[in-house]
Amino acid sequence: MTQYQKPLPEPSSLTQPFWDGVKQHKLLVQKCSSCSKLRHTPKPLCPHCLSQEFTWAPLSGQGQLYSYTVMHRSPAPSFDGDLPYVVALVELKEGIRMISNLVHCPLDKVRVGMPVKVVYEDVTKEASIFKFAPA
Amino acid sequence: MKDLLKKAAIVGIYQTAQTRAFGRRSSEMFIEVVKGVLDDAGMSVKEVDGLIGPNPLATEGEARGFPSTAFSEFFGTHIRYTQQTPAGTQTGSMGVLHAVEAVAAGLAQAVIVPNVGGREGPGVVGRDEWESPYGLPRVAYYGMMARKHMAEYGTTSAQLARVAVIARKHAALNPAAVMHSRGPITVEDVLDSRMIYDPLHLLDCCIVNEGAGAVLVTTAERARSLKHKPVHVLGLAESFAIMDLYNVPSLTATDGRGTGQDAFAMAGVSHADIDVAQISDHFTINPIIELEDLGFCKKGDGGPYVESGVLELGGKMPMNTNGGYLSHSHSGGPGIYDIIELVRQLRGEAGARQVRNASVGLFHGVGGMFNSAHTAILARE
């Protein structure tokens, strides 16, 4: 197997639990312990009530394609082989949006609003990333 | 506030040659724009007591941490007022507005706002852990904005292309524009250019180039005895609300709704009063969204609006008469060139691209991925 060349997430102490979740094939986001609102990407305090207390809550992994772009020019040589590929902004059922790739979908079938679900790729022994596929 | 702002005036503008050949030292361009803007105004550097912006001459030793002190030493003046205005491509233009505020408030007599930019542009991989694993350079967000606008409002690729066509038409009349010698383009040319971030083609994207510019602001009183008719800022507003695009209420609307309203209200002018506009055009989708947010057309109608002819020379409110970021220059913080162009138009110095009797101009810029927005309304005295 050839080595995985693409950039891997370099989590901070704040974001480590998110990526640990992905490793276990879970999408975890911060849930404010005070006002119960979900937030992503991880932040040290809740923008709604300024509480610094939170727990990690799992998301359904179900959502819709909020918008997307088809990349015809890659930002780094490690992505050249994937061109053209879809960068997706997914809106999960819980209202959280995430940047990812849409995979397992022919380009002519990609539509704003299409239902999608999370899929996981264990790209190295240590690291996993999440992507989305048609639901 | 308007009366207060009128105590300051933009009296000097200067830009270096904008070029796709990279290689000039930023320090060399910096010296050129400082001297150039003083000469344009007819002021001595001894009068300059304010600096807003970088100082590429201060790169070594202790000077690195004290760019304004180093400016005093290098140019033989005495800086007593300084600040930084980090706002991506809008750093320089925002600096000009802050210079106006500082001079109007009496904190400085003459503030210089230099802006120097070398190679920087699309294609850099996102360094962020949320983006780089997915092969997303941050600028590709604009592809997602364009796609969303198309899905929500039926905007077409031909309408996006029209923005590039207008920019090039104007650049063809501006010898200073990087794409001047390439001549006009058609909608078909844009649609036939290679796809970059679908639905954005190559010609839907701004150019990548080198260059520098500067603006000089002083008191209205001092302005009366200088070379050119002063230009005043009548209204301004800025906004820094959005960092993560994951969290925005909409991908097709920006903070420009608020800054536009506030700037118009402060200036006491209406949309119909605007003779010429500079609207930041990093990608062709941007002016479409920005013009909607500013209220020049209804939300969603930006596509038909850019096709209406209003925005071209000869139309009611020509936009980006220098050629914009798409065809004039996108070096460093290109918002500075928007201010420079409006001042040229308001002075009546825009040559073949002069808007007849231009007396009120509007500038609107977004920085980053809609991470900042600011609007200013300028007028000749």
Coordinates of C-alpha atoms in Angstrom, one line a residue:
Chain A
M1 CA 0.0 0.0 0.0
T2 CA 1.3 3.4 -0.9
Q3 CA 1.7 6.0 1.8
Y4 CA -1.2 8.5 2.3
Q5 CA 0.1 11.8 0.9
K6 CA -2.7 14.2 1.6
P7 CA -2.7 16.6 4.6
L8 CA -4.1 15.0 7.7
P9 CA -5.8 17.0 10.5
E10 CA -3.4 18.3 13.1
P11 CA -5.8 18.7 16.0
S12 CA -5.3 21.1 18.9
S13 CA -6.2 20.1 22.4
L14 CA -9.6 21.7 21.8
T15 CA -10.3 19.7 18.6
Q16 CA -8.7 16.4 19.5
P17 CA -11.9 14.9 20.9
F18 CA -13.6 15.6 17.5
W19 CA -11.0 13.7 15.6
D20 CA -10.9 10.9 18.2
G21 CA -14.6 10.6 17.5
V22 CA -14.0 10.3 13.8
K23 CA -11.4 7.6 14.5
Q24 CA -14.3 5.7 16.2
H25 CA -16.6 6.5 13.3
K26 CA -18.6 9.1 15.2
L27 CA -19.3 12.7 14.5
L28 CA -19.1 14.5 17.8
V29 CA -19.7 18.2 18.3
Q30 CA -19.6 20.5 21.3
K31 CA -22.9 20.8 23.2
C32 CA -23.1 23.8 25.6
S33 CA -23.7 22.6 29.1
S34 CA -25.6 25.7 29.9
C35 CA -27.9 26.5 27.0
S36 CA -27.7 23.1 25.2
K37 CA -26.8 24.7 21.8
L38 CA -24.6 22.7 19.5
R39 CA -21.5 24.3 17.9
H40 CA -18.9 23.5 15.3
T41 CA -16.0 24.0 14.7
P42 CA -14.8 23.6 18.3
K43 CA -14.6 26.9 20.3
P44 CA -13.5 27.6 23.9
L45 CA -16.8 29.3 24.7
C46 CA -20.4 29.3 23.6
P47 CA -21.2 32.3 21.4
H48 CA -24.8 32.2 22.6
C49 CA -24.3 32.2 26.4
L50 CA -20.5 32.5 26.8
S51 CA -20.5 29.3 29.0
Q52 CA -17.1 27.5 28.8
E53 CA -18.7 24.2 30.0
F54 CA -19.6 21.7 27.3
T55 CA -19.9 18.0 26.5
W56 CA -19.4 16.2 23.2
A57 CA -22.6 15.1 21.5
P58 CA -22.9 12.7 18.6
L59 CA -24.6 13.8 15.4
S60 CA -26.8 11.6 13.2
G61 CA -24.5 11.9 10.3
Q62 CA -27.6 12.5 8.1
G63 CA -28.0 15.8 6.2
Q64 CA -28.2 17.6 2.9
L65 CA -25.7 19.1 0.5
Y66 CA -25.9 22.8 1.3
S67 CA -23.6 23.8 -1.5
Y68 CA -20.6 22.4 -3.3
T69 CA -17.9 23.2 -5.8
V70 CA -16.2 20.8 -8.2
M71 CA -12.5 21.2 -8.0
H72 CA -10.8 21.3 -11.4
R73 CA -7.5 22.6 -10.1
S74 CA -5.9 21.0 -7.1
P75 CA -4.3 22.9 -4.3
A76 CA -1.5 20.4 -3.8
P77 CA 0.0 17.6 -5.9
S78 CA -1.5 14.9 -3.6
F79 CA -5.0 15.8 -4.9
D80 CA -4.1 15.8 -8.6
G81 CA -5.1 12.2 -9.0
D82 CA -8.6 12.9 -7.6
L83 CA -9.5 15.7 -10.1
P84 CA -12.2 16.6 -10.6
Y85 CA -13.5 16.1 -7.1
V86 CA -16.3 17.6 -5.0
V87 CA -15.8 19.8 -2.0
A88 CA -19.0 19.9 -0.1
L89 CA -20.6 22.1 2.5
V90 CA -23.0 19.7 4.3
E91 CA -25.8 20.8 6.5
L92 CA -26.5 18.0 9.1
K93 CA -30.0 17.4 10.4
E94 CA -29.0 19.0 13.7
G95 CA -28.3 22.3 11.8
I96 CA -24.5 22.0 12.0
R97 CA -22.5 22.5 8.8
M98 CA -19.3 20.8 7.9
I99 CA -16.8 21.0 5.0
S100 CA -16.0 17.7 3.5
N101 CA -15.8 15.8 0.2
L102 CA -18.8 14.2 -1.5
V103 CA -17.8 10.7 -2.6
H104 CA -19.5 7.8 -4.4
C105 CA -21.5 10.1 -6.6
P106 CA -21.2 10.8 -10.3
L107 CA -20.6 14.5 -11.0
D108 CA -23.7 14.8 -13.1
K109 CA -25.9 13.6 -10.2
V110 CA -24.6 16.2 -7.7
R111 CA -27.3 18.6 -6.6
V112 CA -27.7 21.3 -4.0
G113 CA -30.1 19.9 -1.4
M114 CA -29.5 16.2 -2.1
P115 CA -29.7 14.0 1.0
V116 CA -26.2 12.8 2.1
K117 CA -24.9 10.6 5.0
V118 CA -21.5 10.5 6.6
V119 CA -18.9 7.8 5.6
Y120 CA -15.5 7.3 7.3
E121 CA -12.2 6.6 5.7
D122 CA -9.4 5.1 7.8
V123 CA -6.7 6.7 5.8
T124 CA -3.7 5.7 8.0
K125 CA -3.3 3.5 11.1
E126 CA -3.6 6.6 13.2
A127 CA -5.9 8.8 11.4
S128 CA -9.4 8.7 10.0
I129 CA -11.4 11.4 8.2
F130 CA -15.1 11.8 7.5
K131 CA -16.7 12.3 4.1
F132 CA -20.2 12.2 2.8
A133 CA -22.0 10.1 0.2
P134 CA -25.5 10.1 -1.3
A135 CA -28.0 8.8 1.4
Chain B
M1 CA -20.6 62.3 11.9
K2 CA -20.6 63.4 8.2
D3 CA -19.5 66.9 9.2
L4 CA -16.8 65.5 11.3
L5 CA -15.5 63.3 8.5
K6 CA -15.4 66.3 6.2
K7 CA -12.6 67.8 8.4
A8 CA -10.4 65.2 6.6
A9 CA -9.7 64.8 2.9
I10 CA -8.0 62.4 0.6
V11 CA -5.3 64.4 -1.1
G12 CA -2.8 62.0 -2.6
I13 CA -3.0 58.8 -4.6
Y14 CA -0.3 56.7 -6.2
Q15 CA 0.2 53.3 -7.6
T16 CA 3.2 51.5 -9.0
A17 CA 3.1 49.6 -12.3
Q18 CA 0.9 46.5 -11.7
T19 CA 2.6 43.6 -13.3
R20 CA 2.5 39.8 -13.7
A21 CA 6.2 39.7 -13.7
F22 CA 7.2 39.1 -10.1
G23 CA 10.5 40.1 -8.6
R24 CA 10.5 43.7 -7.3
R25 CA 11.5 44.1 -3.7
S26 CA 8.6 45.2 -1.5
S27 CA 11.0 47.7 0.1
E28 CA 11.7 49.3 -3.3
M29 CA 8.0 49.5 -4.1
F30 CA 7.3 50.9 -0.7
I31 CA 9.7 53.8 -1.2
E32 CA 8.2 54.4 -4.6
V33 CA 4.7 54.7 -3.3
V34 CA 5.6 56.9 -0.3
K35 CA 7.4 59.3 -2.5
G36 CA 4.8 59.0 -5.2
V37 CA 1.8 59.8 -3.0
L38 CA 3.5 62.8 -1.4
D39 CA 4.4 64.1 -4.9
D40 CA 0.8 63.6 -6.1
A41 CA -0.5 65.6 -3.1
G42 CA 2.2 68.2 -3.1
M43 CA 3.2 67.6 0.5
S44 CA 6.4 67.1 2.2
V45 CA 7.2 63.9 4.2
K46 CA 7.9 66.2 7.1
E47 CA 4.2 66.8 7.4
V48 CA 3.4 63.1 7.7
D49 CA 2.7 62.2 11.3
G50 CA 0.6 59.1 10.8
L51 CA 1.2 55.7 9.3
I52 CA -1.4 53.0 8.8
G53 CA 0.0 49.9 7.2
P54 CA 3.1 47.9 7.0
N55 CA 6.7 49.1 6.6
P56 CA 8.7 46.5 4.6
L57 CA 11.8 48.5 5.3
A58 CA 11.6 47.4 8.9
T59 CA 12.5 43.8 8.5
E60 CA 15.6 43.4 10.6
G61 CA 16.6 43.5 14.2
E62 CA 14.7 45.8 16.6
A63 CA 13.0 47.7 13.7
R64 CA 10.9 44.7 12.9
G65 CA 8.9 45.3 16.1
F66 CA 8.6 49.1 15.5
P67 CA 7.7 49.7 11.9
S68 CA 6.4 53.2 12.6
T69 CA 9.5 54.3 14.4
A70 CA 11.6 52.9 11.6
F71 CA 9.4 54.9 9.2
S72 CA 10.3 58.1 11.1
E73 CA 14.0 57.2 10.9
F74 CA 14.0 56.2 7.2
F75 CA 12.0 59.1 5.9
G76 CA 13.2 61.8 8.3
T77 CA 9.8 62.5 9.8
H78 CA 8.1 62.0 13.2
I79 CA 5.2 59.5 13.4
R80 CA 2.8 60.3 16.2
Y81 CA -0.1 58.1 15.2
T82 CA -0.2 54.6 14.0
Q83 CA -2.4 51.5 13.7
Q84 CA -2.9 48.3 11.9
T85 CA -6.0 47.3 10.1
P86 CA -5.8 43.6 9.2
A87 CA -8.7 42.7 6.9
G88 CA -7.3 40.6 4.1
T89 CA -7.6 42.2 0.7
Q90 CA -9.3 45.2 2.3
T91 CA -6.4 46.0 4.7
G92 CA -5.4 49.1 2.7
S93 CA -8.8 50.5 1.9
M94 CA -9.9 50.1 5.5
G95 CA -6.7 51.8 6.5
V96 CA -7.7 54.8 4.4
L97 CA -11.0 55.0 6.2
H98 CA -9.3 54.8 9.5
A99 CA -6.9 57.5 8.4
V100 CA -9.9 59.7 7.6
E101 CA -11.3 59.1 11.1
A102 CA -8.0 59.8 12.8
V103 CA -7.4 63.1 10.9
A104 CA -11.0 64.2 11.4
A105 CA -10.7 63.5 15.1
G106 CA -7.6 65.6 15.2
L107 CA -5.3 62.8 16.2
A108 CA -3.0 63.3 13.2
Q109 CA -2.3 65.9 10.6
A110 CA -1.3 63.7 7.7
V111 CA -1.6 60.0 7.5
I112 CA 0.0 57.8 4.9
V113 CA -1.6 54.5 4.0
P114 CA 0.8 52.3 1.9
N115 CA 0.0 48.9 0.6
V116 CA 2.5 46.6 -1.0
G117 CA 1.7 43.2 -2.5
G118 CA 3.6 40.5 -4.2
R119 CA 2.6 37.1 -5.3
E120 CA -0.5 35.9 -3.5
G121 CA -3.5 34.2 -4.9
P122 CA -5.7 31.2 -5.4
G123 CA -4.3 27.7 -5.2
V124 CA -2.8 27.7 -1.7
V125 CA -4.0 24.7 0.2
G126 CA -6.1 25.5 3.2
R127 CA -3.9 25.2 6.3
D128 CA -6.8 24.6 8.5
E129 CA -7.5 21.2 9.8
W130 CA -11.1 21.4 8.6
E131 CA -10.2 22.2 5.1
S132 CA -6.8 20.9 4.1
P133 CA -7.7 17.1 4.4
Y134 CA -10.4 17.8 1.8
G135 CA -8.4 19.6 -0.8
L136 CA -10.1 22.9 -0.3
P137 CA -8.1 26.1 -0.9
R138 CA -10.1 28.7 1.0
V139 CA -10.8 30.7 -2.2
A140 CA -12.8 27.7 -3.5
Y141 CA -15.5 28.8 -1.1
Y142 CA -16.5 31.2 -3.7
G143 CA -17.4 28.3 -6.0
M144 CA -19.8 27.1 -3.3
M145 CA -21.3 30.6 -3.0
A146 CA -21.8 30.8 -6.7
R147 CA -23.4 27.3 -6.8
K148 CA -25.7 28.2 -3.9
H149 CA -26.7 31.5 -5.6
M150 CA -27.5 29.5 -8.8
A151 CA -29.6 27.0 -6.8
E152 CA -31.5 29.6 -4.8
Y153 CA -32.0 32.2 -7.5
G154 CA -31.4 30.7 -10.9
T155 CA -28.3 32.8 -11.5
T156 CA -26.5 31.5 -14.6
S157 CA -22.9 31.1 -15.6
A158 CA -23.5 33.7 -18.4
Q159 CA -24.5 36.2 -15.8
L160 CA -21.4 35.5 -13.7
A161 CA -19.4 35.9 -16.9
R162 CA -20.9 39.3 -17.5
V163 CA -19.1 40.7 -14.5
A164 CA -15.7 39.6 -16.0
V165 CA -16.7 41.1 -19.4
I166 CA -17.5 44.5 -17.8
A167 CA -14.3 44.5 -15.8
R168 CA -12.3 43.7 -19.0
K169 CA -14.1 46.3 -21.0
H170 CA -13.1 48.9 -18.5
A171 CA -9.5 47.5 -18.2
A172 CA -9.2 47.9 -22.0
L173 CA -9.6 51.6 -21.4
N174 CA -7.1 51.8 -18.5
P175 CA -3.5 51.5 -19.5
A176 CA -2.6 50.8 -15.8
A177 CA -4.6 47.6 -15.8
V178 CA -2.6 44.3 -15.9
M179 CA -5.0 42.9 -18.6
H180 CA -5.2 46.2 -20.5
S181 CA -3.3 44.9 -23.6
R182 CA -5.4 41.7 -23.7
G183 CA -8.4 43.7 -24.9
P184 CA -12.1 43.1 -24.3
I185 CA -13.6 39.6 -23.8
T186 CA -17.0 38.1 -24.4
V187 CA -19.3 36.0 -22.3
E188 CA -18.3 33.1 -24.5
D189 CA -14.6 33.7 -23.8
V190 CA -15.3 33.4 -20.1
L191 CA -17.5 30.2 -20.5
D192 CA -14.9 28.7 -22.8
S193 CA -12.0 29.3 -20.3
R194 CA -11.0 26.3 -18.3
M195 CA -13.0 25.3 -15.2
I196 CA -11.3 26.1 -11.9
Y197 CA -13.7 25.9 -9.0
D198 CA -16.9 24.8 -10.8
P199 CA -19.0 26.9 -11.6
L200 CA -16.1 29.4 -11.7
H201 CA -14.0 29.4 -14.8
L202 CA -10.5 30.8 -15.1
L203 CA -11.8 34.1 -16.3
D204 CA -14.3 34.3 -13.3
C205 CA -11.2 34.5 -11.0
C206 CA -9.1 37.5 -10.2
I207 CA -5.6 37.9 -11.6
V208 CA -2.5 37.2 -9.6
N209 CA 0.0 40.0 -9.8
E210 CA 2.5 42.3 -8.1
G211 CA 2.2 45.9 -7.3
A212 CA 1.8 48.6 -4.6
G213 CA -0.3 51.7 -3.9
A214 CA -0.7 54.4 -1.4
V215 CA -3.2 57.0 -0.3
L216 CA -2.5 60.2 1.7
V217 CA -5.1 61.8 4.0
T218 CA -4.8 65.2 5.6
T219 CA -7.0 68.0 7.0
A220 CA -9.5 69.7 4.9
E221 CA -7.8 73.0 5.8
R222 CA -4.4 71.9 4.5
A223 CA -6.1 70.3 1.5
R224 CA -7.2 73.7 0.2
S225 CA -3.6 74.7 -0.7
L226 CA -2.6 71.3 -2.3
K227 CA -2.4 70.2 -5.9
H228 CA -5.7 68.5 -6.4
K229 CA -9.4 69.1 -5.4
P230 CA -9.8 67.2 -2.2
V231 CA -12.1 64.1 -2.0
H232 CA -14.1 63.6 1.2
V233 CA -15.5 60.5 2.8
L234 CA -19.2 61.3 3.6
G235 CA -20.1 58.0 5.2
L236 CA -18.5 54.8 6.2
A237 CA -19.2 51.5 8.0
E238 CA -17.4 48.3 8.6
S239 CA -18.3 44.8 9.9
F240 CA -16.4 41.8 11.2
A241 CA -19.0 39.2 12.0
I242 CA -18.2 36.0 10.1
M243 CA -15.2 33.8 10.6
D244 CA -16.4 30.3 10.0
L245 CA -18.5 30.0 6.9
Y246 CA -20.0 26.9 8.5
N247 CA -21.9 29.2 10.8
V248 CA -23.3 31.9 8.5
P249 CA -27.1 32.2 8.1
S250 CA -26.7 32.3 4.4
L251 CA -23.9 31.7 1.8
T252 CA -25.5 34.2 -0.5
A253 CA -25.6 37.3 1.7
T254 CA -23.0 39.2 3.6
D255 CA -22.4 41.9 6.2
G256 CA -22.7 44.3 3.4
R257 CA -26.4 44.7 4.1
G258 CA -25.6 46.4 7.4
T259 CA -22.5 48.4 6.2
G260 CA -24.4 49.6 3.1
Q261 CA -27.3 50.9 5.1
D262 CA -25.2 52.6 7.7
A263 CA -22.8 54.2 5.1
F264 CA -25.8 55.6 3.1
A265 CA -27.5 56.9 6.2
M266 CA -24.3 58.6 7.4
A267 CA -23.6 60.2 4.0
G268 CA -27.2 61.3 3.6
V269 CA -27.2 60.2 -0.1
S270 CA -29.4 57.6 -1.9
H271 CA -28.6 54.9 -4.3
A272 CA -29.6 57.1 -7.2
D273 CA -26.9 59.6 -6.2
I274 CA -24.0 57.2 -6.8
D275 CA -22.2 58.0 -10.1
V276 CA -19.5 55.4 -10.0
A277 CA -18.8 52.4 -7.8
Q278 CA -15.9 50.1 -6.9
I279 CA -17.2 46.7 -5.7
S280 CA -14.7 44.1 -4.7
D281 CA -14.6 41.4 -7.4
H282 CA -12.2 38.7 -6.3
F283 CA -14.5 36.3 -8.2
T284 CA -17.5 37.2 -10.5
I285 CA -20.0 36.0 -7.9
N286 CA -18.9 38.6 -5.4
P287 CA -20.3 41.8 -7.0
I288 CA -23.5 40.0 -7.7
I289 CA -24.0 39.2 -4.0
E290 CA -22.5 42.6 -2.9
L291 CA -24.8 44.7 -5.1
E292 CA -27.8 42.8 -3.7
D293 CA -26.6 43.3 -0.2
L294 CA -26.1 47.0 -0.8
G295 CA -29.6 47.3 -2.1
F296 CA -28.9 48.2 -5.7
C297 CA -31.2 45.4 -6.6
K298 CA -33.4 42.9 -4.8
K299 CA -31.8 39.8 -3.2
G300 CA -31.5 37.2 -5.9
D301 CA -31.7 39.7 -8.8
G302 CA -28.0 40.3 -9.0
G303 CA -27.7 38.2 -12.1
P304 CA -30.2 40.2 -14.3
Y305 CA -28.8 43.4 -12.7
V306 CA -25.3 42.9 -14.0
E307 CA -26.7 42.1 -17.4
S308 CA -28.8 45.4 -17.5
G309 CA -26.0 47.6 -18.7
V310 CA -26.3 49.9 -15.7
L311 CA -22.8 48.9 -14.5
E312 CA -20.9 49.6 -17.7
L313 CA -19.3 52.9 -18.8
G314 CA -22.2 54.8 -20.4
G315 CA -24.6 53.2 -17.9
K316 CA -26.2 54.8 -14.9
M317 CA -23.5 53.6 -12.4
P318 CA -20.3 52.2 -14.0
M319 CA -18.7 49.7 -11.7
N320 CA -15.0 48.9 -11.4
T321 CA -13.9 51.4 -14.0
N322 CA -10.2 50.5 -13.4
G323 CA -10.9 46.9 -14.3
G324 CA -11.3 45.6 -10.8
Y325 CA -9.4 42.7 -9.2
L326 CA -10.5 40.6 -12.2
S327 CA -8.6 42.7 -14.8
H328 CA -6.7 45.6 -13.1
S329 CA -4.9 44.3 -10.1
H330 CA -5.3 42.0 -7.1
S331 CA -1.9 42.6 -5.5
G332 CA -1.6 42.7 -1.7
G333 CA -4.7 44.5 -0.4
P334 CA -6.2 45.6 -3.7
G335 CA -9.0 47.6 -1.9
I336 CA -6.5 50.4 -2.0
Y337 CA -6.8 50.5 -5.8
D338 CA -10.6 50.9 -5.4
I339 CA -10.1 54.0 -3.3
I340 CA -7.4 55.3 -5.8
E341 CA -9.8 54.8 -8.7
L342 CA -12.7 56.5 -7.1
V343 CA -10.5 59.5 -6.3
R344 CA -9.3 59.6 -9.9
Q345 CA -12.9 59.5 -11.1
L346 CA -14.0 62.2 -8.7
R347 CA -11.1 64.4 -9.6
G348 CA -12.0 63.9 -13.3
E349 CA -8.6 62.3 -14.1
A350 CA -9.7 58.9 -15.4
G351 CA -9.0 59.5 -19.0
A352 CA -10.8 57.3 -21.5
R353 CA -12.8 55.6 -18.7
Q354 CA -13.9 58.9 -17.1
V355 CA -17.5 58.8 -15.9
R356 CA -18.9 62.2 -16.9
N357 CA -19.5 64.6 -14.0
A358 CA -18.7 62.0 -11.4
S359 CA -19.3 63.6 -8.1
V360 CA -20.3 60.8 -5.7
G361 CA -18.7 57.4 -5.6
L362 CA -19.3 54.2 -3.6
F363 CA -16.7 51.7 -2.5
H364 CA -17.6 48.4 -1.0
G365 CA -15.2 45.7 -0.2
V366 CA -15.2 42.2 1.4
G367 CA -12.1 40.6 2.8
G368 CA -11.3 36.9 3.1
M369 CA -14.3 34.6 2.7
F370 CA -16.8 37.4 3.5
N371 CA -14.9 37.7 6.8
S372 CA -15.1 41.5 6.7
A373 CA -17.1 44.1 4.9
H374 CA -16.9 47.8 4.6
T375 CA -18.6 50.5 2.6
A376 CA -17.6 54.1 2.0
I377 CA -19.2 56.9 0.1
L378 CA -16.8 59.5 -1.3
A379 CA -17.5 62.8 -2.9
R380 CA -15.5 65.6 -4.5
E381 CA -15.7 68.9 -2.8

